[in-house]
mmCIF file of C-alpha atoms and ligand atoms in Angstrom:
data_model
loop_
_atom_site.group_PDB
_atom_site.id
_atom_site.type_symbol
_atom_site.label_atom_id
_atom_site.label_comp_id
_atom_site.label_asym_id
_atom_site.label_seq_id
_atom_site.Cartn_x
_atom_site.Cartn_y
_atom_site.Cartn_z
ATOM 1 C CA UNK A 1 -56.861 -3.144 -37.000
ATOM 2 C CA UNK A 2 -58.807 -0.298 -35.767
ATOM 3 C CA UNK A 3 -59.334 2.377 -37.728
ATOM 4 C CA UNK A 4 -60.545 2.159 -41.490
ATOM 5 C CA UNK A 5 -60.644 4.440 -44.145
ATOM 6 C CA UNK A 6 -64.442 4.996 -45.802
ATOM 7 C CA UNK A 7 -62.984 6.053 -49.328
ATOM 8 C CA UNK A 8 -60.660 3.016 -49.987
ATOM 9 C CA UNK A 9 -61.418 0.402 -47.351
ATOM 10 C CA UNK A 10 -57.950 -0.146 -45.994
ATOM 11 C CA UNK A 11 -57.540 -0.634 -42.535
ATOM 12 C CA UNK A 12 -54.464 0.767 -40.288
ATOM 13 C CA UNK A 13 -53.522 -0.103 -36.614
ATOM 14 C CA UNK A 14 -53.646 3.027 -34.207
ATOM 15 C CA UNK A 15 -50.115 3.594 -33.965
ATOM 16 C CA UNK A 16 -48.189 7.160 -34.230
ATOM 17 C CA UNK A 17 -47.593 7.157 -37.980
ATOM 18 C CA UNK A 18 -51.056 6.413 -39.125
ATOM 19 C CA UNK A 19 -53.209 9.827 -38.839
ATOM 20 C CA UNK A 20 -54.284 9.489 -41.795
ATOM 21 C CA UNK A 21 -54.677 6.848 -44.608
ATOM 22 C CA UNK A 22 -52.243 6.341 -47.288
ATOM 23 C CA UNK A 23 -55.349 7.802 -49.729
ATOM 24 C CA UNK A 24 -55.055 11.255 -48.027
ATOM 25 C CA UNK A 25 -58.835 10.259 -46.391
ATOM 26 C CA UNK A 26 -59.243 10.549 -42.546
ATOM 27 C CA UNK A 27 -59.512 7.714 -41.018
ATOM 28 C CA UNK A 28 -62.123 6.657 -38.625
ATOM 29 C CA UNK A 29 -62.482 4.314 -35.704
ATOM 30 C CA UNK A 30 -63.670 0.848 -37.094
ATOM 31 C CA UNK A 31 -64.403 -0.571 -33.861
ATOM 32 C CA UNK A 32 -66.283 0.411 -30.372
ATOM 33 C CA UNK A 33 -65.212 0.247 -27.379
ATOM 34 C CA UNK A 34 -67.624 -1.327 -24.707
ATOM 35 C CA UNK A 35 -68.503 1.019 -22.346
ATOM 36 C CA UNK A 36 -68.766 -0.684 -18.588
ATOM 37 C CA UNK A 37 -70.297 1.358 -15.625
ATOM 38 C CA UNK A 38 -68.808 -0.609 -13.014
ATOM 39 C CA UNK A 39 -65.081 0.300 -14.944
ATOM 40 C CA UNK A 40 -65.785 4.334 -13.903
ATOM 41 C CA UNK A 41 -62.989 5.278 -11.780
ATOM 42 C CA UNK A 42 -66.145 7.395 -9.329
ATOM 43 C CA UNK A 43 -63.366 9.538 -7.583
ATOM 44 C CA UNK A 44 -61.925 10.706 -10.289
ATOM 45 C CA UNK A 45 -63.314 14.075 -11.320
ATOM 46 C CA UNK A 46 -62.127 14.485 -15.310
ATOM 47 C CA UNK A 47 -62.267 12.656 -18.204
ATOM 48 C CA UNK A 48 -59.989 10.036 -17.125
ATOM 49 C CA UNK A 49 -62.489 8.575 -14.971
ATOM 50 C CA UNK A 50 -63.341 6.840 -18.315
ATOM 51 C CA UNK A 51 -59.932 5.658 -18.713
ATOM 52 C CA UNK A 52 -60.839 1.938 -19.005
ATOM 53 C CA UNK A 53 -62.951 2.850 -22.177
ATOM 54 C CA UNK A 54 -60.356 5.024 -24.108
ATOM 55 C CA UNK A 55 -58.423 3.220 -26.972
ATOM 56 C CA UNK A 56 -54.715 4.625 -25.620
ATOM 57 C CA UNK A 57 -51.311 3.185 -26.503
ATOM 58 C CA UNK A 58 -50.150 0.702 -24.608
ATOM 59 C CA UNK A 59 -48.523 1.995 -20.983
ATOM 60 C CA UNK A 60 -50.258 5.649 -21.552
ATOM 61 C CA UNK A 61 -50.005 7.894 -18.658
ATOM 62 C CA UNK A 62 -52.602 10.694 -18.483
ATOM 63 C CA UNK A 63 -51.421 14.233 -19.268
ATOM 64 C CA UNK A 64 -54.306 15.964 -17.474
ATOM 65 C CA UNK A 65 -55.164 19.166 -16.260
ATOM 66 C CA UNK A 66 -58.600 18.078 -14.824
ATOM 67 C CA UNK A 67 -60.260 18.272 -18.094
ATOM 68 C CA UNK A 68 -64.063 16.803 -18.592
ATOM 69 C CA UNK A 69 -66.663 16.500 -15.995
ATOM 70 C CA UNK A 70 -68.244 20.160 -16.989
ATOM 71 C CA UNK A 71 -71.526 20.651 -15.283
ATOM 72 C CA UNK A 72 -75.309 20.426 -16.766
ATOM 73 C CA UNK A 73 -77.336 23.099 -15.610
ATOM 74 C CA UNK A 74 -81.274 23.896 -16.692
ATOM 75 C CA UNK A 75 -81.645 26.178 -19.105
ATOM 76 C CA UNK A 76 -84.419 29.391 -17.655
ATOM 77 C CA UNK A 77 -87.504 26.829 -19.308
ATOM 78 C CA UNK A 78 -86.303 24.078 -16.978
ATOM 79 C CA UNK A 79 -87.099 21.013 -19.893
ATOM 80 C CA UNK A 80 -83.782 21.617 -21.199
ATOM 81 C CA UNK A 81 -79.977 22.229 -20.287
ATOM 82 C CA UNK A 82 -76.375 23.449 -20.995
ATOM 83 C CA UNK A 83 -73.691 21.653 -20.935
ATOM 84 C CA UNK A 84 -71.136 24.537 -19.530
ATOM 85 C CA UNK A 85 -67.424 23.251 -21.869
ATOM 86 C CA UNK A 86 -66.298 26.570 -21.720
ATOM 87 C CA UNK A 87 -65.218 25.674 -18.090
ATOM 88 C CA UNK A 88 -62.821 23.328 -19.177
ATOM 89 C CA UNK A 89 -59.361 24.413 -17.996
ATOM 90 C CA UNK A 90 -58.400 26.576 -21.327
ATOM 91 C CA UNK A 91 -61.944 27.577 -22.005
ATOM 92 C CA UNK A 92 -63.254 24.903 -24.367
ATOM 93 C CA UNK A 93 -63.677 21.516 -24.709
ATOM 94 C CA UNK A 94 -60.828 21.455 -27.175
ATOM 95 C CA UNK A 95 -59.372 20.329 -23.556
ATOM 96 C CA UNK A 96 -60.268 16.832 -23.841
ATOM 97 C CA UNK A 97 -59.298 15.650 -27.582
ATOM 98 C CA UNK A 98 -55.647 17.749 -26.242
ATOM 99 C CA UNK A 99 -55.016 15.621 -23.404
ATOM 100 C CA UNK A 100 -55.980 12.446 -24.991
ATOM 101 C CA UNK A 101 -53.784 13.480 -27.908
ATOM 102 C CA UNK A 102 -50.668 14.510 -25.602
ATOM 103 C CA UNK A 103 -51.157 11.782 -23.584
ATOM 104 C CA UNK A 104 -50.337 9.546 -26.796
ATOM 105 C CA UNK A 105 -47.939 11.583 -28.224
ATOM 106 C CA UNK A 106 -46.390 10.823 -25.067
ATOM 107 C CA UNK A 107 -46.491 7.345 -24.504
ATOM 108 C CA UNK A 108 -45.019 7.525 -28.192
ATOM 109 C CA UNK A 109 -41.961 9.795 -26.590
ATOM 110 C CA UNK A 110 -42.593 12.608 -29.709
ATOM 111 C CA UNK A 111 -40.797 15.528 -28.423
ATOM 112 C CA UNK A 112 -41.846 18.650 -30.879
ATOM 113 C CA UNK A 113 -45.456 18.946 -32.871
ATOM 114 C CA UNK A 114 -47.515 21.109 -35.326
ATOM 115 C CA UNK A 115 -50.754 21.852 -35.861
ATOM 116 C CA UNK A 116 -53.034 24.465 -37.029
ATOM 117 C CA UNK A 117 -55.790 26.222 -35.596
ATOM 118 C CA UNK A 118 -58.138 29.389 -35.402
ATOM 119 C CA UNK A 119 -57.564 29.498 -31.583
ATOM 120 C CA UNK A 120 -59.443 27.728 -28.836
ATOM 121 C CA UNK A 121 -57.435 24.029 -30.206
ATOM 122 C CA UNK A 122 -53.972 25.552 -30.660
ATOM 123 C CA UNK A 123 -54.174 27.446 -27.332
ATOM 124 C CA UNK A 124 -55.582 23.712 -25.828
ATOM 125 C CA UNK A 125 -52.213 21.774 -27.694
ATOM 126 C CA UNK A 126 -49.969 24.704 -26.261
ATOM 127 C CA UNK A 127 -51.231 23.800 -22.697
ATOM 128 C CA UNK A 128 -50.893 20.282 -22.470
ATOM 129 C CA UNK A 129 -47.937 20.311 -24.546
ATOM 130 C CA UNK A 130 -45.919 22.720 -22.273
ATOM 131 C CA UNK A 131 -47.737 20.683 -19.507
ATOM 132 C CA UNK A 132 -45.887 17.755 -20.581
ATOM 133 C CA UNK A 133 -42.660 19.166 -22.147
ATOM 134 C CA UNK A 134 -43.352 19.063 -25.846
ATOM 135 C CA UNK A 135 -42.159 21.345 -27.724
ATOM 136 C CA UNK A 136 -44.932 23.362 -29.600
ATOM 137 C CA UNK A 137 -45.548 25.125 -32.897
ATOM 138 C CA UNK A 138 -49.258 26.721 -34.180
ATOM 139 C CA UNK A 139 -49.789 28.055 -37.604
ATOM 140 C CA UNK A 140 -52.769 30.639 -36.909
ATOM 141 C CA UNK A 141 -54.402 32.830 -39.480
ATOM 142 C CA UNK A 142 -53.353 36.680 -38.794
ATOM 143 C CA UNK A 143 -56.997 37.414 -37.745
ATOM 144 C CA UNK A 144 -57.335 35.031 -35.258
ATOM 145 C CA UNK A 145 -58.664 37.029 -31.738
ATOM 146 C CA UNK A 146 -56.398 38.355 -29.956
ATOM 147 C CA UNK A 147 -56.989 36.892 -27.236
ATOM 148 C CA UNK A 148 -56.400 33.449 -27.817
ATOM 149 C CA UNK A 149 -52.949 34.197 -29.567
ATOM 150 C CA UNK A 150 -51.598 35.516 -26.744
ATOM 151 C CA UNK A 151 -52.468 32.859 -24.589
ATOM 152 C CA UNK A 152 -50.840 30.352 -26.943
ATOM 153 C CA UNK A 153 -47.852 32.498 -26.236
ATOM 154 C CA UNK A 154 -48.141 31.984 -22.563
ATOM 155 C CA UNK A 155 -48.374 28.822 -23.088
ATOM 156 C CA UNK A 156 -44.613 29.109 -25.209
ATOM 157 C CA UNK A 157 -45.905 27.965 -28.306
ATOM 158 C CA UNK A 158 -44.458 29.310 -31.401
ATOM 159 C CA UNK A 159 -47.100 31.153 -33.540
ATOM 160 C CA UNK A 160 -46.400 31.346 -37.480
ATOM 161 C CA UNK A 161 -48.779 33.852 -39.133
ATOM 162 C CA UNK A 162 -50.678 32.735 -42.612
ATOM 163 C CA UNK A 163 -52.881 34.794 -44.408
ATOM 164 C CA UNK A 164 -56.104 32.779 -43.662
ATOM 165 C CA UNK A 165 -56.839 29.247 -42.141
ATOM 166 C CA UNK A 166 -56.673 27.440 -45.548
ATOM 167 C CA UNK A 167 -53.110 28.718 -45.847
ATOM 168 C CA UNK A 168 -52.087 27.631 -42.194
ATOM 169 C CA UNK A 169 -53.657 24.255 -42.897
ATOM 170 C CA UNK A 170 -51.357 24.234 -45.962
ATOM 171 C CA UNK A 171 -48.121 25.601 -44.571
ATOM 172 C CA UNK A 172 -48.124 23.721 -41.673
ATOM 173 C CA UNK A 173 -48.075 20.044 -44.064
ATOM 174 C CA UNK A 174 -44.605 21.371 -44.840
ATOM 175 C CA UNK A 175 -43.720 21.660 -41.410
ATOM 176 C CA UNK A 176 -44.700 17.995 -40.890
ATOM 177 C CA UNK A 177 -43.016 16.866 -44.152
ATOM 178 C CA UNK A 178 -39.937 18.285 -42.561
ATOM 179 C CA UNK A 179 -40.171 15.602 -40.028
ATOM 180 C CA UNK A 180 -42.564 17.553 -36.955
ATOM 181 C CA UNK A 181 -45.132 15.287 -36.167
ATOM 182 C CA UNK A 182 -48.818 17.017 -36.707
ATOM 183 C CA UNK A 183 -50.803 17.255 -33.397
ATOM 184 C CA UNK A 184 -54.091 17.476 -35.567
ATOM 185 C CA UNK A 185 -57.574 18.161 -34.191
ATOM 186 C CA UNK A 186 -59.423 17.440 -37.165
ATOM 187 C CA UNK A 187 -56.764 14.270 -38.168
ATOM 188 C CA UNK A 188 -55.518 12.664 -35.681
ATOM 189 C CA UNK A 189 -57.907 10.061 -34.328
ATOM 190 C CA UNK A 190 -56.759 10.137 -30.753
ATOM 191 C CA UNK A 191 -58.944 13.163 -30.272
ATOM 192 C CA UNK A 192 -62.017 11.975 -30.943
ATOM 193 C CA UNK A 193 -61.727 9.730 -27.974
ATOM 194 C CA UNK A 194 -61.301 12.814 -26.064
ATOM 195 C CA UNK A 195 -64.242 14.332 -27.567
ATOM 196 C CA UNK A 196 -66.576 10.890 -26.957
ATOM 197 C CA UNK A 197 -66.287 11.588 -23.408
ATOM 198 C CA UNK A 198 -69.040 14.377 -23.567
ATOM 199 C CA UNK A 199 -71.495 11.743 -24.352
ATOM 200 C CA UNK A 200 -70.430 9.373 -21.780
ATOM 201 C CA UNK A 201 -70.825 12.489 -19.430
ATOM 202 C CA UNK A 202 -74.133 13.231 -20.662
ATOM 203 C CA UNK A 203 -75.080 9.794 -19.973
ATOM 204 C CA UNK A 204 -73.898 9.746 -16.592
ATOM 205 C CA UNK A 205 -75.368 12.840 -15.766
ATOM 206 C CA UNK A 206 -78.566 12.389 -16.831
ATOM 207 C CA UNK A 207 -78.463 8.769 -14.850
ATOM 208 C CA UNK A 208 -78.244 6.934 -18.415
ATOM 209 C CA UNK A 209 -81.229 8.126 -19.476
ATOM 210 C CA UNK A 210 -81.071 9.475 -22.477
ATOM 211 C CA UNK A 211 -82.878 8.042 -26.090
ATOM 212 C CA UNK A 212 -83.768 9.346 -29.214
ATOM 213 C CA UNK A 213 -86.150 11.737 -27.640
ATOM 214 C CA UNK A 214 -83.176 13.665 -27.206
ATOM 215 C CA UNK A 215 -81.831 16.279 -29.257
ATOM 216 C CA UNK A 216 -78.265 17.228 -28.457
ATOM 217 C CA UNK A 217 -77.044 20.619 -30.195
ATOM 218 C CA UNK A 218 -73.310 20.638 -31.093
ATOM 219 C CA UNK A 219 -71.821 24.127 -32.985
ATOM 220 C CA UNK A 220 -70.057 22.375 -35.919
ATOM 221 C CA UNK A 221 -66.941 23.498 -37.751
ATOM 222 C CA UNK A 222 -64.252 20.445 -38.325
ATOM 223 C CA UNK A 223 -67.143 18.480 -36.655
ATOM 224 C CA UNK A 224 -64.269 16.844 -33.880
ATOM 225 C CA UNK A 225 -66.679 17.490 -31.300
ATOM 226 C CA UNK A 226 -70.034 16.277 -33.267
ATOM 227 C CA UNK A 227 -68.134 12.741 -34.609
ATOM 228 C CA UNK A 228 -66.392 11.955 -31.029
ATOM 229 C CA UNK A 229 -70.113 12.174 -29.306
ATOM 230 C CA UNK A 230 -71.571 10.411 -31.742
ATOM 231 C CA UNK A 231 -69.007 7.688 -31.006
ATOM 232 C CA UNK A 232 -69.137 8.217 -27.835
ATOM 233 C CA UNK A 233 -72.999 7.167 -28.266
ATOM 234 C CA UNK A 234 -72.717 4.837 -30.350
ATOM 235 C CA UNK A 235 -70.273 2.464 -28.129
ATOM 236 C CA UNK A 236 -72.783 3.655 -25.639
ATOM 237 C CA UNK A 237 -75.674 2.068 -27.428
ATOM 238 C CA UNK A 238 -73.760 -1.057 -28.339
ATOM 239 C CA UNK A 239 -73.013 -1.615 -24.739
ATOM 240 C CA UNK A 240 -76.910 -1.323 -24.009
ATOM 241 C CA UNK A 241 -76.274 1.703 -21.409
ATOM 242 C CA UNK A 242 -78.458 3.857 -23.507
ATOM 243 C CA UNK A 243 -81.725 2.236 -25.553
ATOM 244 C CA UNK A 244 -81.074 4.756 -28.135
ATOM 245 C CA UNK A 245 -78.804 7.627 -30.216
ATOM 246 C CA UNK A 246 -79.960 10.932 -29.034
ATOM 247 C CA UNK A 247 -80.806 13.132 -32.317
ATOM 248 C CA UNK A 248 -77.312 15.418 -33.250
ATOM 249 C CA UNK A 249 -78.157 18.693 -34.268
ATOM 250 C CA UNK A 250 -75.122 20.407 -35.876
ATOM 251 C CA UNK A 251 -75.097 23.622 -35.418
ATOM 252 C CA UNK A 252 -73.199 26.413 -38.349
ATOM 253 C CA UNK A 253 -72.859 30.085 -38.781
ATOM 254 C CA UNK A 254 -75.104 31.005 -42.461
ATOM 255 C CA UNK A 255 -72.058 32.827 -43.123
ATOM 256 C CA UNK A 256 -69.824 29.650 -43.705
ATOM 257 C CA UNK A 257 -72.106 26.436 -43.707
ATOM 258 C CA UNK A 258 -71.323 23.888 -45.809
ATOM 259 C CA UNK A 259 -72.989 21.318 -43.635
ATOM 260 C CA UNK A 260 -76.013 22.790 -43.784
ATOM 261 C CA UNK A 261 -75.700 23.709 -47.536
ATOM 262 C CA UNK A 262 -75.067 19.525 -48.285
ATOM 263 C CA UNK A 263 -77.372 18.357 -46.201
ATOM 264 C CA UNK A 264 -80.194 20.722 -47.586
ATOM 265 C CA UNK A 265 -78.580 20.688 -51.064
ATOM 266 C CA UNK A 266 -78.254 24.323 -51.025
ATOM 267 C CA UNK A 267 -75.434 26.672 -52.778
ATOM 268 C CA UNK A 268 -74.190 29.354 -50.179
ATOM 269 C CA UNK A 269 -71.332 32.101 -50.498
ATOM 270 C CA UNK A 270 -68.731 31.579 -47.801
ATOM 271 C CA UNK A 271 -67.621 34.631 -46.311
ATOM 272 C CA UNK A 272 -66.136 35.244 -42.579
ATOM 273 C CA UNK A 273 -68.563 34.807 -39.782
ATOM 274 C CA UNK A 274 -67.856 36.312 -35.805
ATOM 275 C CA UNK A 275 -67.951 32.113 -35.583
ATOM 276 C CA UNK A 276 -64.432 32.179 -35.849
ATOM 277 C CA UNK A 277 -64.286 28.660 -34.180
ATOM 278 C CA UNK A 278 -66.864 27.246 -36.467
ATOM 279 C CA UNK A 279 -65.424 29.007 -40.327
ATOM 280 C CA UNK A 280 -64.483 25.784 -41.872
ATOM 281 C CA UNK A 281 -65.381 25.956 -45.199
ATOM 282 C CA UNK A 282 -64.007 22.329 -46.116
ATOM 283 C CA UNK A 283 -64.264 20.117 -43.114
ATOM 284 C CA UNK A 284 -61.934 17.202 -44.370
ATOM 285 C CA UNK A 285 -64.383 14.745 -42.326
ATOM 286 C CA UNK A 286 -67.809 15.998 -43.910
ATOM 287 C CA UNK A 287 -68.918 12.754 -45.072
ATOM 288 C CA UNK A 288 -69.126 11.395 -41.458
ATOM 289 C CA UNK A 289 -70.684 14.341 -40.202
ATOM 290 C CA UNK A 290 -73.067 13.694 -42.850
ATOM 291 C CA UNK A 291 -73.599 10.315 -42.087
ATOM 292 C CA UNK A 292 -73.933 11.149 -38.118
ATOM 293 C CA UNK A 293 -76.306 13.733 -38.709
ATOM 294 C CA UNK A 294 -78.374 11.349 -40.787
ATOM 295 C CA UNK A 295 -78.212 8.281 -38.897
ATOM 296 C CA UNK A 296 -79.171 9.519 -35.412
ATOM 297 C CA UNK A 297 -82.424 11.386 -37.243
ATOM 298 C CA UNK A 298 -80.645 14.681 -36.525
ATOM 299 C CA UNK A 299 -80.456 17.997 -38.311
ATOM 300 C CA UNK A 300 -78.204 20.931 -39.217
ATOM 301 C CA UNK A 301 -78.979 24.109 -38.370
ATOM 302 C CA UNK A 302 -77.705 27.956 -40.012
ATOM 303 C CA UNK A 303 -77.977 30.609 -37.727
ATOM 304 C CA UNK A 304 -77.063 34.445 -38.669
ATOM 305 C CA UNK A 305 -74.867 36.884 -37.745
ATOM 306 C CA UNK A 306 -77.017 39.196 -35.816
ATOM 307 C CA UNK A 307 -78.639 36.015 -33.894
ATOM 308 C CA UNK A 308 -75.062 35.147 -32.907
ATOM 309 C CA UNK A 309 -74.742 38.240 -31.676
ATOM 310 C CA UNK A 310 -77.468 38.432 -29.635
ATOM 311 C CA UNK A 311 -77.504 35.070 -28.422
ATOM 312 C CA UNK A 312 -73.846 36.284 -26.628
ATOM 313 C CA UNK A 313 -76.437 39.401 -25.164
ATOM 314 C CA UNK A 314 -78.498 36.795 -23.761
ATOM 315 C CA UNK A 315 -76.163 34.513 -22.398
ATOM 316 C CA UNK A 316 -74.798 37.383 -20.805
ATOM 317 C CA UNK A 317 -78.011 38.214 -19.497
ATOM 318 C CA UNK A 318 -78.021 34.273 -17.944
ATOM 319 C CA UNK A 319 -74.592 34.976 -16.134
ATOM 320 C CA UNK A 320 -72.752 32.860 -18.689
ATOM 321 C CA UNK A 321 -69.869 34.155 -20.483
ATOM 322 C CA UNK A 322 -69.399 33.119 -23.903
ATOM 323 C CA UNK A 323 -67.783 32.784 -26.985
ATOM 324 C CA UNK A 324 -69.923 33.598 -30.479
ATOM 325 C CA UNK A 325 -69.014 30.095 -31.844
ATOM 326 C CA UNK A 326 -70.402 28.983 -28.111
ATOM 327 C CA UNK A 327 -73.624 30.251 -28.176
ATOM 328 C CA UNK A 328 -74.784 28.954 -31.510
ATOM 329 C CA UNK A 329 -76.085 26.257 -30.048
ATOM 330 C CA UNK A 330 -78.281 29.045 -28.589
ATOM 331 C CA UNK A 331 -79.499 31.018 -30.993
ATOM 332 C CA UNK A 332 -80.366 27.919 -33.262
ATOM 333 C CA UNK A 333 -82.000 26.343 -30.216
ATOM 334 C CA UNK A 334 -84.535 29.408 -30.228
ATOM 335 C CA UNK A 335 -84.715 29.314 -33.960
ATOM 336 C CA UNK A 336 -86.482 25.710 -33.531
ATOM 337 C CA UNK A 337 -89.029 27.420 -30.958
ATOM 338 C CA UNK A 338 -86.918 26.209 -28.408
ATOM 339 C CA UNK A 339 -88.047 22.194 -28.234
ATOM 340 C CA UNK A 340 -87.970 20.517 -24.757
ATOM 341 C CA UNK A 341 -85.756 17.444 -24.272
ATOM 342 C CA UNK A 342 -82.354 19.723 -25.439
ATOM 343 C CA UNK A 343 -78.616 19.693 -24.492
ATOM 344 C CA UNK A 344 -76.996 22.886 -25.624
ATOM 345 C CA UNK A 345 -73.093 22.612 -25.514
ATOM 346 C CA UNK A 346 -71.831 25.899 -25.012
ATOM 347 C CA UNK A 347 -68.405 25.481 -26.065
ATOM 348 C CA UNK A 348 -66.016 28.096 -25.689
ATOM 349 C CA UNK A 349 -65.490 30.778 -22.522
ATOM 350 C CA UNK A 350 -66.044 34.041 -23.337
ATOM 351 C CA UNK A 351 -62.548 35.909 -22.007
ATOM 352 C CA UNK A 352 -60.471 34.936 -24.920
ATOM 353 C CA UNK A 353 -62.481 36.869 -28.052
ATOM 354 C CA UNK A 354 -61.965 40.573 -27.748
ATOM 355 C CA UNK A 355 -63.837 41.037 -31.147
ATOM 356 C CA UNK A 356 -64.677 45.425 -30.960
ATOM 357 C CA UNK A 357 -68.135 44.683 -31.761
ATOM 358 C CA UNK A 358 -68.061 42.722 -28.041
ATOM 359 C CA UNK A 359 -66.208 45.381 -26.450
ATOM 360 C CA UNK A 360 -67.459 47.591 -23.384
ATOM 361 C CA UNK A 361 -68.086 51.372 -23.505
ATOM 362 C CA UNK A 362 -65.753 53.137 -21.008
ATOM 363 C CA UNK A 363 -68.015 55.833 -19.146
ATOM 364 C CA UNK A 364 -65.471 58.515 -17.052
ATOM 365 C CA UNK A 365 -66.260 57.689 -13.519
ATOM 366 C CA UNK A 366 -67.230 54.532 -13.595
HETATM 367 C C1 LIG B 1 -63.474 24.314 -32.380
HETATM 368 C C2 LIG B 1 -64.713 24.879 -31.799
HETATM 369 C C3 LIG B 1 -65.989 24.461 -32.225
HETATM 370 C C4 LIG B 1 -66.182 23.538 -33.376
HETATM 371 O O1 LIG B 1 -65.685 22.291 -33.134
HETATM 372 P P1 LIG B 1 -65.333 21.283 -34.303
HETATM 373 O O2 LIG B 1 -64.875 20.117 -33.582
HETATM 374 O O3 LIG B 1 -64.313 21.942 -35.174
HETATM 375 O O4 LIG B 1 -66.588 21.036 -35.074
HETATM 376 C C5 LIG B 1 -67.089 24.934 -31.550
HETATM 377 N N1 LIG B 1 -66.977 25.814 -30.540
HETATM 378 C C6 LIG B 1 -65.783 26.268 -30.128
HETATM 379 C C7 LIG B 1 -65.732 27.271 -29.023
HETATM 380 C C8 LIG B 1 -64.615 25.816 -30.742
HETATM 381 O O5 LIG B 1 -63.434 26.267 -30.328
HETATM 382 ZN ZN1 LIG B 2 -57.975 5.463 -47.885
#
């Protein structure tokens, strides 16, 4: 068995029914995989270079579209650097939990799926599932950017409009009660060894050394991208690559943190944030974020609206084009005086939000 359930202790194989435990818990992976340097498949340049270390049902065949292997640059200080995800083939590193995801819905010969998302994960699903001829449905809340809807319809997806996210997390349940199977980035727990692969990256990038004097800063909304690098550490620190967990700083919007208010035992209002990627106000996996955060030493961080906003400015002003929910990472990185020894993910490409408050003045002549 490899996945257990931390409410009620049962313990399911990984097979295409069991995304979630019979308690209505996620589940979580109950046992590493050893990670083995000499395993790397070196000429491959995505994810799948790490094949050998993904748990994958049995006679998987990638569906890639040269996800992973997004470069590390310095930030201006030089003691510190981005990790650039937006680059990932539909502009965030949604990329990699989708094509580990389709590549076992595949190797499980599903045909049609559902899931529901605020953008950057159901345009990712639409991709790879067109990619590999699944047939596609996203339930989206109506103010979802525009952006990103319409390139779920390039990607032929069906969109069904709900009122808010907590509705389209609802209304697509009936969908999968109907019989669709649910392509879930926050359920399923094929995607988090997608999302692990960022840590293996890091590793590999930084020639394995990274420790505790680390700090790496993740935006956090589901937290699919925070929990798949800290198990991406954690099998990396089992297999004695790494001496040590680097610190996980989650990073949230002030508008809608509920990390931040647990871990700091605070009660905040949640209203809408510019964040849209990171406006979860229930993550259904909070107690392992929780439980990361605290384990590796780490923190949570609540950044504002107006830092958000200028922390897009300044990116800008770098040559790097990203999303608000991208730069958080950013603008909480400054708030902590800007501390050497940082990774700041910046997670989502800029071209998809067309929010007015981002828009450009159009001067005759120019
Ligand atoms: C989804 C998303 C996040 C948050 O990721 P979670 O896995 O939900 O915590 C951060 N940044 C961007 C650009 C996203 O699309
Ligand atoms: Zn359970």
């Amino acid at each position: 068995m490899q996945l257990i359930c931390d409410s009620c202790g049962r313990k399911w194989a990984m097979k295409r029914e069991n995304w979630r435990c019979s308690c209505g818990e996620p589940l979580r992976w109950d046992s590493l995989m050893p990670f083995d340097p000499s395993a790397i498949e070196v000429s491959n340049w995505s994810l799948w270079r790490y094949k050998g270390m993904l748990k994958l049902p049995e006679n998987a065949v990638p569906s890639s579209l040269g996800e992973g292997m997004t470069p590390l640059i310095p930030t201006p200080e030089k003691k510190s650097w981005f990790k650039l995800e937006f680059l990932n083939p539909t502009g965030s590193f949604k990329d990699r939990g989708a094509s580990v995801l389709v590549t076992g819905m595949k190797a499980w010969e599903i045909s049609e799926v559902a899931e529901d998302s605020s953008g950057n994960a159901g345009v990712a699903l639409s991709a790879y599932a067109k990619a590999a001829g699944i047939r596609c449905l996203i339930f989206v809340p109506k103010d979802a950017s525009e952006g990103k809807i319409s390139a779920m319809k390039k990607f032929g997806a069906e969109i069904i409009f709900c009122s808010n996210r907590q509705e389209a997390a609802e209304r697509v349940m009936d969908a999968v009660s109907s019989g669709i199977y649910y392509a879930s980035h926050t359920w399923h727990p094929l995607y988090l060894q997608g999302t692990k692969t960022v840590a293996y990256e890091l590793a590999e990038q930084m020639d394995w050394e990274l420790d505790s004097n680390w700090s790496v800063f993740i935006p956090v909304g589901n937290g699919d991208l925070l929990l798949g690098i800290y198990l991406g550490f954690c099998e990396l620190v089992a297999s004695k690559i790494i001496k040590s967990q680097p610190k996980l700083v989650g990073v949230q919007a002030l508008a809608c943190a509920p990390i931040y208010a647990a871990i700091y035992n605070l009660t905040l209002p949640m209203s809408k944030t510019i964040a849209e990627g990171v406006a979860v106000v229930k993550p259904p996996r909070i107690k392992q974020i929780i439980a990361a955060i605290r384990e590796t030493k780490g923190d949570v961080v609540a950044v504002s609206e107006s830092a958000i906003l200028n922390a897009v400015d300044e990116m800008a002003g770098l040559g790097l084009w990203v999303e608000p929910t991208g730069v958080t990472t950013w603008a909480a990185w400054k708030q902590l005086g800007k501390p050497p020894k940082s990774i700041l993910l910046l997670t989502g490409a800029g071209w998809k939000t067309l929010a007015p408050s981002l828009s450009v003045e159009r001067v005759e002549g120019n």
